[in-house]
Short mmCIF file of C-alpha atoms and ligand atoms in Angstrom, two decimals:
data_model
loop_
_atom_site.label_atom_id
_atom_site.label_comp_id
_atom_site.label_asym_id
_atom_site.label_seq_id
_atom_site.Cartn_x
_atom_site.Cartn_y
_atom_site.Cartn_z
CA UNK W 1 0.00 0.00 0.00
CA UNK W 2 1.37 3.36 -0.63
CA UNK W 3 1.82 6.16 2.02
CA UNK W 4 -0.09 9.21 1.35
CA UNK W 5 0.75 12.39 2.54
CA UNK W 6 -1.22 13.78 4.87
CA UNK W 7 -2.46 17.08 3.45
CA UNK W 8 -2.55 15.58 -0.54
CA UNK W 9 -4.43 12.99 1.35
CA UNK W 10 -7.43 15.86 2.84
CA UNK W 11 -6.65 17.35 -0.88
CA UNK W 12 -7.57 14.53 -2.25
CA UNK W 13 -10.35 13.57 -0.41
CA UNK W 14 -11.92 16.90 -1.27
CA UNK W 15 -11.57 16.76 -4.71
CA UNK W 16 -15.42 15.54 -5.46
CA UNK W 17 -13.90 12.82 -8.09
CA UNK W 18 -11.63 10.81 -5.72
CA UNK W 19 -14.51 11.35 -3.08
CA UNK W 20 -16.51 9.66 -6.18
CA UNK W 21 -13.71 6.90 -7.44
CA UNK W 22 -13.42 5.68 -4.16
CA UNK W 23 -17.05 5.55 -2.84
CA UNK W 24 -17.57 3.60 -6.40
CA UNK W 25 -14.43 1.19 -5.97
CA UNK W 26 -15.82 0.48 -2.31
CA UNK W 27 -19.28 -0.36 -3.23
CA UNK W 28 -17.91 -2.23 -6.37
CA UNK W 29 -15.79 -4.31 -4.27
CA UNK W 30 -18.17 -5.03 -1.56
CA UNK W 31 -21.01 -5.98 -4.09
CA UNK W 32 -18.09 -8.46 -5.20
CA UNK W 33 -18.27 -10.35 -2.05
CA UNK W 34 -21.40 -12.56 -1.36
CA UNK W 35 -23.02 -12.04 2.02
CA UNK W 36 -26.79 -13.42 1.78
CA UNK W 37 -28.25 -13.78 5.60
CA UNK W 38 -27.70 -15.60 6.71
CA UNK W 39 -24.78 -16.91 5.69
CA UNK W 40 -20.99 -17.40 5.51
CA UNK W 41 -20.71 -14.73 3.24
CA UNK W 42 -21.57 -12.54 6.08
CA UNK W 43 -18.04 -13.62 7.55
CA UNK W 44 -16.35 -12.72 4.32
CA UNK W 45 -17.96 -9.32 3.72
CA UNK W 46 -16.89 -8.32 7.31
CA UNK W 47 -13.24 -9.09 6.82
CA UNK W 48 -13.83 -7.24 3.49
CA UNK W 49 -15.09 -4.30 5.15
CA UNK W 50 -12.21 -4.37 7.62
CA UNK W 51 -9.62 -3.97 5.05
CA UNK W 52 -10.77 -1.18 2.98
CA UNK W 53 -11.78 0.57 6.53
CA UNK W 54 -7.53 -0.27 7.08
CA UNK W 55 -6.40 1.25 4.01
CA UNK W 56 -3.41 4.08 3.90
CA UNK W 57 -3.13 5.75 7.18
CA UNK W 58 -6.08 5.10 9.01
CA UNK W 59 -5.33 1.82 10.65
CA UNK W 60 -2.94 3.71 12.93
CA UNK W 61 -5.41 6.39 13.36
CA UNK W 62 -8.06 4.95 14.90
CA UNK W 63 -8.34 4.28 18.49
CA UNK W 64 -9.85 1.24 18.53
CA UNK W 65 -10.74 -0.84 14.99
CA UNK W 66 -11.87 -4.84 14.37
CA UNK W 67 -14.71 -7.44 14.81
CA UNK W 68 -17.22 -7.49 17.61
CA UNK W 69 -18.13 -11.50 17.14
CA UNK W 70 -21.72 -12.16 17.48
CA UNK W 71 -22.42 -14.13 21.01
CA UNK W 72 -23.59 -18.04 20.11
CA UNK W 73 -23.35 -17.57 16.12
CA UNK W 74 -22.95 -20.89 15.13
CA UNK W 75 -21.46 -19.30 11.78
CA UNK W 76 -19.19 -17.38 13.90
CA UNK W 77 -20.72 -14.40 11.96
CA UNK W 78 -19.11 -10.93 13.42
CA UNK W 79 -19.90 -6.95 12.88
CA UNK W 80 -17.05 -4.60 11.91
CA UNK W 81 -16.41 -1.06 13.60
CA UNK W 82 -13.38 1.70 13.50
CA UNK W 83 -13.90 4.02 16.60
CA UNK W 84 -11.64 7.39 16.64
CA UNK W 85 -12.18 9.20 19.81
CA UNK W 86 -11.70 13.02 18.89
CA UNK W 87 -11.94 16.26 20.87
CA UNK W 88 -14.94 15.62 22.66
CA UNK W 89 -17.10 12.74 24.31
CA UNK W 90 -19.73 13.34 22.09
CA UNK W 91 -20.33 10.75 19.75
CA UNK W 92 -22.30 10.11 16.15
CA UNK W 93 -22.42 6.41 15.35
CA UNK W 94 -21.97 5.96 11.39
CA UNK W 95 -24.44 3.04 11.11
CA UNK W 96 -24.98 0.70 7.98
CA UNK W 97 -25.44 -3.32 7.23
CA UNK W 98 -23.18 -5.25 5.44
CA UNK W 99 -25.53 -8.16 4.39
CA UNK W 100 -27.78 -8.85 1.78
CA UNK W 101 -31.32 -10.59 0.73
CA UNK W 102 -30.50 -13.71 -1.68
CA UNK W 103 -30.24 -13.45 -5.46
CA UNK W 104 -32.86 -16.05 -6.80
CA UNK W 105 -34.60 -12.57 -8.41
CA UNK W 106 -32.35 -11.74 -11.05
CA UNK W 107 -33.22 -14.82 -12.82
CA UNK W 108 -30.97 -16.05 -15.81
CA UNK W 109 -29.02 -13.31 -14.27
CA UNK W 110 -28.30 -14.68 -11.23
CA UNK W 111 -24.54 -15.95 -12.04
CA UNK W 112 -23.75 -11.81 -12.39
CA UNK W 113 -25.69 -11.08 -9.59
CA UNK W 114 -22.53 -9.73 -7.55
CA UNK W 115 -20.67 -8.54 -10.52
CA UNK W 116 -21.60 -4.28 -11.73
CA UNK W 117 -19.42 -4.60 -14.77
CA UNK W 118 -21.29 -8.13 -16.34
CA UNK W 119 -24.37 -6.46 -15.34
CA UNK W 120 -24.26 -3.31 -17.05
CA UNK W 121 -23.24 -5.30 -19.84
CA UNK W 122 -26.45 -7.58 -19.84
CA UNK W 123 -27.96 -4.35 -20.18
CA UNK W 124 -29.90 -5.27 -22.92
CA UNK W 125 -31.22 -7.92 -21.12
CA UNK W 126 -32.68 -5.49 -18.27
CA UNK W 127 -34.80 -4.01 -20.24
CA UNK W 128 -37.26 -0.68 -19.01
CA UNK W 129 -35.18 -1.68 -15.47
CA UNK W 130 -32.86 1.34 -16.78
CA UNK W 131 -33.96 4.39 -16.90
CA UNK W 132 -32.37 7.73 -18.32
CA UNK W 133 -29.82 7.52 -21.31
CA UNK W 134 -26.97 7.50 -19.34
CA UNK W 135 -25.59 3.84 -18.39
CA UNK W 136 -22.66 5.90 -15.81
CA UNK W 137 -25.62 6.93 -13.99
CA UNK W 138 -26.33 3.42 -13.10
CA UNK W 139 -24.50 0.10 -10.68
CA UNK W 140 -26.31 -2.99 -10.83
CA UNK W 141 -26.10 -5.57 -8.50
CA UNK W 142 -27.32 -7.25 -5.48
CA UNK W 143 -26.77 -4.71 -2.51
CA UNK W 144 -25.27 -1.80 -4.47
CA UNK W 145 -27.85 -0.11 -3.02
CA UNK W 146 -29.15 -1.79 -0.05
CA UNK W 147 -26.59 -1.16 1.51
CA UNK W 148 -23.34 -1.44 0.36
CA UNK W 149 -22.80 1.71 -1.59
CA UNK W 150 -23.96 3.69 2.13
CA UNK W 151 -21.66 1.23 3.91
CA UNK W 152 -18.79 2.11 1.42
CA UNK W 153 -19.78 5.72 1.66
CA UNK W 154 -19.04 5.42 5.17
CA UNK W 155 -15.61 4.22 4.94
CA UNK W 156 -14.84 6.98 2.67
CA UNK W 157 -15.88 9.09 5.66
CA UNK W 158 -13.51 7.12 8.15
CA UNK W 159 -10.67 7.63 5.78
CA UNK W 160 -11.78 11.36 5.67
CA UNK W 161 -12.06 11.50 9.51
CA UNK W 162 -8.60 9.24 10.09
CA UNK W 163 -6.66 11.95 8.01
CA UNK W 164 -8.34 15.11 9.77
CA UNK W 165 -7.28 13.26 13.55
CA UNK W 166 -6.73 14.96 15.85
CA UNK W 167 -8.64 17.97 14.51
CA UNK W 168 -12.17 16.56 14.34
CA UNK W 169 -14.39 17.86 16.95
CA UNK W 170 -16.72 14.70 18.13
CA UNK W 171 -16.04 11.53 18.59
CA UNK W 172 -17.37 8.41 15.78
CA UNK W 173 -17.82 4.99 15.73
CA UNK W 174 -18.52 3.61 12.22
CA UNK W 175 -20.47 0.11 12.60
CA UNK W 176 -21.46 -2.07 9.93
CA UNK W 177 -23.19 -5.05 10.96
CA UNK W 178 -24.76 -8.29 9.85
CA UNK W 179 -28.37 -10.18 9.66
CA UNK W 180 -30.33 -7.11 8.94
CA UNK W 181 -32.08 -8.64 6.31
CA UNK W 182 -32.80 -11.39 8.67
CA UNK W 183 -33.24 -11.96 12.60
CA UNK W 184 -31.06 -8.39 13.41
CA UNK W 185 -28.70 -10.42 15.30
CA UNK W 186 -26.03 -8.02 14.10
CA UNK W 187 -27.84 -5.31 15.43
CA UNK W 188 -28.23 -6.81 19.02
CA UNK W 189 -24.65 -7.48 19.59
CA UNK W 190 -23.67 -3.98 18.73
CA UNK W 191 -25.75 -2.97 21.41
CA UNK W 192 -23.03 -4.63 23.96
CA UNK W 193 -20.25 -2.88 21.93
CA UNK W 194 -21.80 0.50 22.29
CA UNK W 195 -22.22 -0.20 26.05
CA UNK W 196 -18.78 -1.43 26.24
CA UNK W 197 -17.19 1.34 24.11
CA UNK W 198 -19.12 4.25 26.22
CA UNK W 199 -17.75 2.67 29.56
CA UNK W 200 -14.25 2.41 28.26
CA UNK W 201 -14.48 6.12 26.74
CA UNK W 202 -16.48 7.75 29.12
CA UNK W 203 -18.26 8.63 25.68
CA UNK W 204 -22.19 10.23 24.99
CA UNK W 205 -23.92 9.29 21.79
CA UNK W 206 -25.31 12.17 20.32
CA UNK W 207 -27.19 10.56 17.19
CA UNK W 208 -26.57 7.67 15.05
CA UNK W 209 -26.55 8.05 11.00
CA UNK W 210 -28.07 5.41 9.05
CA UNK W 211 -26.68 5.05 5.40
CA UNK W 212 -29.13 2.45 4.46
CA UNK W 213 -30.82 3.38 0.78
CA UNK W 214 -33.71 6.20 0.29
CA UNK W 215 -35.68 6.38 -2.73
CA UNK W 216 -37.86 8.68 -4.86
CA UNK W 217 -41.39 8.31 -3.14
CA UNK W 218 -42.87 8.93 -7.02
CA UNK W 219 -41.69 8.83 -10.71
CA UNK W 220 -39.99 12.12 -11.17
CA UNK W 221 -39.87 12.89 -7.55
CA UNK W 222 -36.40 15.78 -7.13
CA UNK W 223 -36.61 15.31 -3.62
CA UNK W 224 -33.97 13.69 -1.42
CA UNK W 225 -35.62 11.84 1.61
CA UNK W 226 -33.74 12.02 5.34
CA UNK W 227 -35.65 10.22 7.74
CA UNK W 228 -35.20 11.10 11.31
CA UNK W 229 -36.99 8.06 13.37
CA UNK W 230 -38.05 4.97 12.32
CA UNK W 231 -40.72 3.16 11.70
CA UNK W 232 -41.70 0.16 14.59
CA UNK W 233 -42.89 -3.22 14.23
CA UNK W 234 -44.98 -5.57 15.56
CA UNK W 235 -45.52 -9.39 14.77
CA UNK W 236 -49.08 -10.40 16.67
CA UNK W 237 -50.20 -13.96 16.04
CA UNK W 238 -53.25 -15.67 16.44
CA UNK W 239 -53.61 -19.15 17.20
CA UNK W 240 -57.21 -20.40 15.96
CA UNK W 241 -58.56 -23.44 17.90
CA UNK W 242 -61.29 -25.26 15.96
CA UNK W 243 -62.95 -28.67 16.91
CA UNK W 244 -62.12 -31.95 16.02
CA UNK W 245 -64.52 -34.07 13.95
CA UNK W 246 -64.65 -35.98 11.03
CA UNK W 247 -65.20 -34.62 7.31
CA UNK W 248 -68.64 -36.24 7.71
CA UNK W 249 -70.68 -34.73 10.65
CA UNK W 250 -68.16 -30.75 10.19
CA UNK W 251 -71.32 -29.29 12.37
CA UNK W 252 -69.83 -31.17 15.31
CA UNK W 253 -66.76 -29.46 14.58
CA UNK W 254 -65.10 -26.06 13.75
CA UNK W 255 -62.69 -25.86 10.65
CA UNK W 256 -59.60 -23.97 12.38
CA UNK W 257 -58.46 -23.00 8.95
CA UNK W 258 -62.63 -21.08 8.17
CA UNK W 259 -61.74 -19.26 11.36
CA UNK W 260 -58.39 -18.39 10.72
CA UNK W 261 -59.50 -17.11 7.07
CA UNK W 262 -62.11 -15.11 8.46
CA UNK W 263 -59.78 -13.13 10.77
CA UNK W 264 -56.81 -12.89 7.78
CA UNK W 265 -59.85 -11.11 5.80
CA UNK W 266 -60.56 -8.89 8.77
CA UNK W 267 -57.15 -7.51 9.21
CA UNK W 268 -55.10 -8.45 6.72
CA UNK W 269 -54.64 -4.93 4.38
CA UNK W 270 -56.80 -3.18 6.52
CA UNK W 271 -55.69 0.73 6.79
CA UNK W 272 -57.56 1.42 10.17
CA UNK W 273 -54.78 -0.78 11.14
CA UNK W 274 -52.64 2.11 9.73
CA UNK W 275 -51.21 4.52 11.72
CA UNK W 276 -51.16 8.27 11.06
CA UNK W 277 -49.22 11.26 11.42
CA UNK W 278 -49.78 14.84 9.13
CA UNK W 279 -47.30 13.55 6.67
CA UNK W 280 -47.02 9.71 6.78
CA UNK W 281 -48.96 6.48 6.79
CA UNK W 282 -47.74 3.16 7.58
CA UNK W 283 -48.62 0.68 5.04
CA UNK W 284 -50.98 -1.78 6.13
CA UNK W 285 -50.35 -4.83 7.69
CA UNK W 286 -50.18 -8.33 5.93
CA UNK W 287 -49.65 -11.59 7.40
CA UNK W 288 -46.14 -12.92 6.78
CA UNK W 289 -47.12 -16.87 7.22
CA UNK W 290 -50.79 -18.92 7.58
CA UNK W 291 -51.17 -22.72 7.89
CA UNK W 292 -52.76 -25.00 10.29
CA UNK W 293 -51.21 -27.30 12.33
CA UNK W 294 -51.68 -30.56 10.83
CA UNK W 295 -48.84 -33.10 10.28
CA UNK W 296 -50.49 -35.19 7.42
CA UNK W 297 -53.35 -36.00 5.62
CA UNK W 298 -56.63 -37.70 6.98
CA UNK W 299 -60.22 -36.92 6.97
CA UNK W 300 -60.81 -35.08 10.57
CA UNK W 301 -61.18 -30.95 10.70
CA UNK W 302 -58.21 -29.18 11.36
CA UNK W 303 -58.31 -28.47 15.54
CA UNK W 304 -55.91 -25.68 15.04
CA UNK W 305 -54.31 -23.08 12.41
CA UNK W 306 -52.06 -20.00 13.60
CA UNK W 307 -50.52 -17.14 11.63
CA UNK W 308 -48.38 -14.23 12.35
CA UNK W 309 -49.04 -10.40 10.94
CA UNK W 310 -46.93 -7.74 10.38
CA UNK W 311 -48.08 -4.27 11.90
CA UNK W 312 -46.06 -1.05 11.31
CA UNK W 313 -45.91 0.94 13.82
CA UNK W 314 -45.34 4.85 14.28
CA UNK W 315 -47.37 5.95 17.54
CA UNK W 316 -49.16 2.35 18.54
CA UNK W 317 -47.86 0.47 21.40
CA UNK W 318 -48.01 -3.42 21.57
CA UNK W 319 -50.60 -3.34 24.60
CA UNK W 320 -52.71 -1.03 21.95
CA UNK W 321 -52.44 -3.12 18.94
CA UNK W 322 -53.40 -6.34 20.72
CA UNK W 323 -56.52 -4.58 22.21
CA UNK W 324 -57.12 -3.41 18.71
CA UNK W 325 -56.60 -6.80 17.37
CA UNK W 326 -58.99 -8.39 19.87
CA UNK W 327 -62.07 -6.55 19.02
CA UNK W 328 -61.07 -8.15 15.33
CA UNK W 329 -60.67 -11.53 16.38
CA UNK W 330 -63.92 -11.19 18.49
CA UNK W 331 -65.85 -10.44 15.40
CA UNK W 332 -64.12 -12.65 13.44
CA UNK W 333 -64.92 -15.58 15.94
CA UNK W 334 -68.48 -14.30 16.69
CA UNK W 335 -69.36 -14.28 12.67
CA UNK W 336 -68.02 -17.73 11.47
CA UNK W 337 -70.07 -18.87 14.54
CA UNK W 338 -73.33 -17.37 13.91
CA UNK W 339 -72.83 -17.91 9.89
CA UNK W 340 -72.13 -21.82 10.92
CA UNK W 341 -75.71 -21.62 13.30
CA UNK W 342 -77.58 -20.29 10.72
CA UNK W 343 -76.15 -22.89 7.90
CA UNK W 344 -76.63 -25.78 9.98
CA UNK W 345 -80.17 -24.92 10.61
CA UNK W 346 -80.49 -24.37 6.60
CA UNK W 347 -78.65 -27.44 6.17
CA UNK W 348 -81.14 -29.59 8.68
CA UNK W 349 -84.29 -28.67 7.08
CA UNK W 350 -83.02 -30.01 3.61
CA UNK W 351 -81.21 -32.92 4.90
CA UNK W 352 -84.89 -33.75 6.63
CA UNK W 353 -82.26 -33.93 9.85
CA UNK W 354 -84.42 -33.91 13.44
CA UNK W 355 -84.09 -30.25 14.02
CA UNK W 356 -82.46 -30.05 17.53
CA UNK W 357 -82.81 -27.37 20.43
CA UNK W 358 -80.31 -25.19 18.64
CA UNK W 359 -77.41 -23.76 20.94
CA UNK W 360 -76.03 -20.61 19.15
CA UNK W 361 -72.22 -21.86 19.28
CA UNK W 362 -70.15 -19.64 21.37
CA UNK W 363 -65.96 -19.09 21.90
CA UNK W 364 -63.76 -16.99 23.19
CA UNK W 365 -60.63 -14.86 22.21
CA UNK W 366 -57.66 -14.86 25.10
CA UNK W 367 -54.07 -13.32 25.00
CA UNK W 368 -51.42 -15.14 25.61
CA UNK W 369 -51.35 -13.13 29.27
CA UNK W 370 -55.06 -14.13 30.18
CA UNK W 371 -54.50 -18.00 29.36
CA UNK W 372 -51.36 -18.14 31.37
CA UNK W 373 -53.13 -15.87 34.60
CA UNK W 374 -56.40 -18.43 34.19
CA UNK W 375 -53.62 -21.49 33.64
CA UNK W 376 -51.84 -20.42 36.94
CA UNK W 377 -54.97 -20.03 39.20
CA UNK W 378 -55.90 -23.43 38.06
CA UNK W 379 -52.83 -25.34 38.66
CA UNK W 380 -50.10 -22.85 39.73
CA UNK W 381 -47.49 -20.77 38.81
CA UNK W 382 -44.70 -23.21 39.62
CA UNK W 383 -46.47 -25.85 37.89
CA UNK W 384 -47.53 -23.77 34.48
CA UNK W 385 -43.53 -22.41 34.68
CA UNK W 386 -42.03 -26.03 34.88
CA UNK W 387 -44.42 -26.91 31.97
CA UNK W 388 -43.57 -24.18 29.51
CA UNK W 389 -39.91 -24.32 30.90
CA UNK W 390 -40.30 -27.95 29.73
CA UNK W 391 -41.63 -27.17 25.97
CA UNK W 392 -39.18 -24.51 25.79
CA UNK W 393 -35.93 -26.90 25.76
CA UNK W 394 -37.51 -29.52 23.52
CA UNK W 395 -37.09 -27.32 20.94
CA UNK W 396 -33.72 -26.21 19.27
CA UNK W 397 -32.87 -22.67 19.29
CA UNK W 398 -32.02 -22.95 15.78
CA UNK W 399 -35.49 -23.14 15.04
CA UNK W 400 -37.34 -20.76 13.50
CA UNK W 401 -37.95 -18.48 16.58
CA UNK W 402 -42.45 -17.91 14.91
CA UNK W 403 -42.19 -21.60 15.31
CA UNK W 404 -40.80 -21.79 18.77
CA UNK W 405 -43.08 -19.32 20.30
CA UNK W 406 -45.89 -21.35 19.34
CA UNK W 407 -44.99 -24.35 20.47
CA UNK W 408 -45.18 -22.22 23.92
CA UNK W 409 -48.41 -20.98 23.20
CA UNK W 410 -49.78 -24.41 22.07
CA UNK W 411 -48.24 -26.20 25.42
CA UNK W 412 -50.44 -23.32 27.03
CA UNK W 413 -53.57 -24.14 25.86
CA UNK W 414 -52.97 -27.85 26.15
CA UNK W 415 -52.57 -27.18 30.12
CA UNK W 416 -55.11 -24.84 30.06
CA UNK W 417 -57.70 -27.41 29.85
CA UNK W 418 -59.85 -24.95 27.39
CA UNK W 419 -61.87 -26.27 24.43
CA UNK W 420 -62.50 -24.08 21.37
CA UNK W 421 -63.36 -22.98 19.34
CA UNK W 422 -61.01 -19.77 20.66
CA UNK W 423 -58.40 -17.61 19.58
CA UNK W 424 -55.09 -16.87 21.58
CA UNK W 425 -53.49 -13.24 20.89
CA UNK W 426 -49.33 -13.54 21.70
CA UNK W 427 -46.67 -11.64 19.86
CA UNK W 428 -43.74 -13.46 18.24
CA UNK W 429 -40.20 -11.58 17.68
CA UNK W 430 -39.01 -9.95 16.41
CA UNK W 431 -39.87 -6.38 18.28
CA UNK W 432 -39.12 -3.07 16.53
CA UNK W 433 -39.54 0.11 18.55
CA UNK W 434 -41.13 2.76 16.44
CA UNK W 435 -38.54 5.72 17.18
CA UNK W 436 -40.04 9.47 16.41
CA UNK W 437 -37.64 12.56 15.60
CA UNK W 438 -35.58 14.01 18.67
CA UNK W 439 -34.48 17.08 19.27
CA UNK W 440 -30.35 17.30 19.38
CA UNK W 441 -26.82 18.02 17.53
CA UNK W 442 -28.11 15.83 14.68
CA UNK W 443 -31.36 17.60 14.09
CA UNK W 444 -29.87 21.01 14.23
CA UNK W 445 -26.96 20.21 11.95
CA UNK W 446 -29.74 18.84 9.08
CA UNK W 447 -32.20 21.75 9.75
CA UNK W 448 -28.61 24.08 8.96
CA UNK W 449 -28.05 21.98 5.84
CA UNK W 450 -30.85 22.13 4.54
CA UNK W 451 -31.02 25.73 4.85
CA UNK W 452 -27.71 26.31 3.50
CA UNK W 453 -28.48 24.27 0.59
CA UNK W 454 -31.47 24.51 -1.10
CA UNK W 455 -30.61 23.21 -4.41
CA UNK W 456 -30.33 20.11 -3.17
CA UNK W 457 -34.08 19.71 -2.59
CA UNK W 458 -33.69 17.46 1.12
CA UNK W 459 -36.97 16.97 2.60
CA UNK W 460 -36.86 15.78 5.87
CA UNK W 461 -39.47 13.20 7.04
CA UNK W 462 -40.22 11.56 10.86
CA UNK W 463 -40.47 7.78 10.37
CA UNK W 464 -38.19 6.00 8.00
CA UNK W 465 -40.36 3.19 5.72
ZN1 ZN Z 501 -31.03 -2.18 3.99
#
């Protein structure tokens, strides 16, 4: 590696095409290296990322630089950071992910998915994908820009910070970490690091700067989008409990799956799910997985069904959304009920059946909290804990963690000595805080820019998609 001189180094780092050559040569790199989550790759992007953050001077700049290993990984997956501690204890955290979603997408592509060059060569091939005349304008390829070109943008900031040492006036940590696209283990274990770092520094985090992609929010849009909160989510699920009987004689029964179809239709893409603010609107929520809970085939109804539903959040809390959420289920449950009443009685008169003293069929629609206070008072609490505590280990924690929650839920209700039909409300991870807009250093440095800079059309927005 060549030594640069120190001022031809800040020179050159100002000079917008160098800025531009190296962001590009970065990104181009990074792209190069597969990282799907979760995966190896991840491993391989990190050290990656560790090298080009290494380059020139600024490995002997920074005060502290290398992997924070993820606790448990069994891929022995790790996050990268560079931390220089400058003038004051304030801090900024230069945030982005290094991982990516899989490639299966790009189709007869997918052997240049991770290569810009072959890409914009297959141009051709892509079509109305490329828009404006100008092929420069353009980088193909999976994670160029989610998130690798902010990641590498970041780096170009290190290097920029590294050579300015000891003249910069706050303190930054750049992070890039791993299984965003995933179960945001990455993001977890930095959460040690920053506690660890801020003990060892005596350090204050002022803000953290997410490089993660924006986009245009319409064709033609000029705007350029900062976001500064996030949006939450939630993951409710529902576990439907039918009736058990045989294909033959379904009125002695409940179909778990009718019930569970009847709620999907209730909430699923419903916008008074939505939340609102004066400017934004979540999207609406859509279940991310529905089946029932059978094994096999054979001819009896299907005693139970769950799924799982993804709620954005901006302002709702969980103990909000799950009230919400009952009042659904409740009419979900009370409508397949009364619909199944009135059928049967249609049904009887033209199957010349005995009509019977009809019972109008009744259930009921529990959270997960209710069933386990109800489970406890009727055996007790050591006995319910040992039980779940029980279910818990039989399953590996490699399992999909939807998966593992309800086989705690199910144990539940198997204790719980209930019949349905009934629904049980429980969330399953993972858990994103909605975060709004705070006031601080980072607000009123982007209020200045924008300001200052009117040409380039920012628009600043609370909750990040
Ligand atoms: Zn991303």
């Amino acid at each position: 590696m060549v030594e640069i001189h120190e001022q031809e180094a800040i020179m050159h780092i100002h000079n917008e095409q160098t800025w531009y050559e190296n962001v590009h040569r970065y990104t181009k790199l990074l792209v190069g290296v597969q990282s799907i989550s979760p995966g190896m790759g991840e491993c391989q992007v990190a050290e990656a990322v560790l090298m080009l953050l290494n380059e020139g001077i600024a490995r002997e700049t920074y005060t502290q630089t290398g992997y924070d290993p993820i606790e448990g990984d069994a891929d022995g997956r790790k996050n990268v950071y560079a931390f220089l501690r400058g003038q004051s204890e304030a801090t900024i955290v230069l945030m982005g992910h290094i991982d990516t979603v899989g490639i299966q997408d790009y189709g007869e592509l997918k052997s240049f998915a991770l290569n810009p060059n072959a890409l914009t060569n297959k141009r051709k091939m892509l079509g109305s994908v490329l828009v404006g005349s100008d092929e420069n304008d353009w980088m193909f390829g999976r994670g160029a820009a989610d998130m690798k070109s902010g990641v590498a943008v970041n780096i170009a900031l290190m290097h920029y910070f590294a050579h300015n040492m000891p003249h910069i006036p706050v303190s930054i940590l750049f992070l890039a970490t791993i299984d965003e696209e995933n179960e945001s283990a990455g993001m977890l274990q930095a959460v040690r690091l920053l506690s660890r770092l801020r003990e060892s520094y005596d350090l204050t985090y002022v803000g953290v700067i997410n490089t993660d992609y924006t986009t245009a929010q319409y064709a033609g849009d000029p705007h350029r989008y900062i976001y500064t909160g996030t949006v939450g989510k939630l993951l409710p699920s529902f576990l439907c409990i039918g009736r058990e009987s045989h294909v033959g004689t379904p009125f002695n029964g409940l179909d778990a799956n009718l019930l569970a179809a009847e709620l999907i239709r209730a909430v699923s893409m419903n916008d008074e799910l939505c939340d609102i603010t004066s400017e934004q609107i979540t999207a609406p929520p859509v279940t991310l997985r529905a089946t029932d809970l059978k094994t096999h085939y054979n001819t009896q109804l299907p005693l139970m069904a769950y799924f799982y539903l993804n709620v954005l959040t901006f302002t709702t809390t969980p103990e909000a959304l799950l009230e919400r959420l009952r009042h659904y289920a409740e009419s979900a449950l009370t409508e397949v009920l009364t619909r199944i009443d009135k059928t049967e009685a249609h049904w009887r008169t033209i199957a010349k059946v005995q009509e019977q003293a009809a019972q109008p069929r009744t259930g009921k629609v529990l959270t997960y909290a209710e069933l386990y206070q109800e489970t406890v008072q009727r055996l007790s609490e050591q006995q319910v804990q040992d039980e779940l505590a029980a279910e818990w280990g039989l399953w590996p924690t490699a399992l999909d963690k939807r998966e593992r929650s309800l086989h705690l839920v199910h144990k539940l209700w198997t204790i719980s000595g209930r019949q349905g039909p009934a629904v049980v409300l429980y969330y399953s991870p993972p858990y994103y805080p909605h975060v709004g807009a705070t006031p601080g250093i980072l607000q009123d440095a982007l209020t200045e820019v924008m300001t200052a800079h009117p040409e380039v059309q920012l628009v600043q927005q609370e909750y990040f998609p």
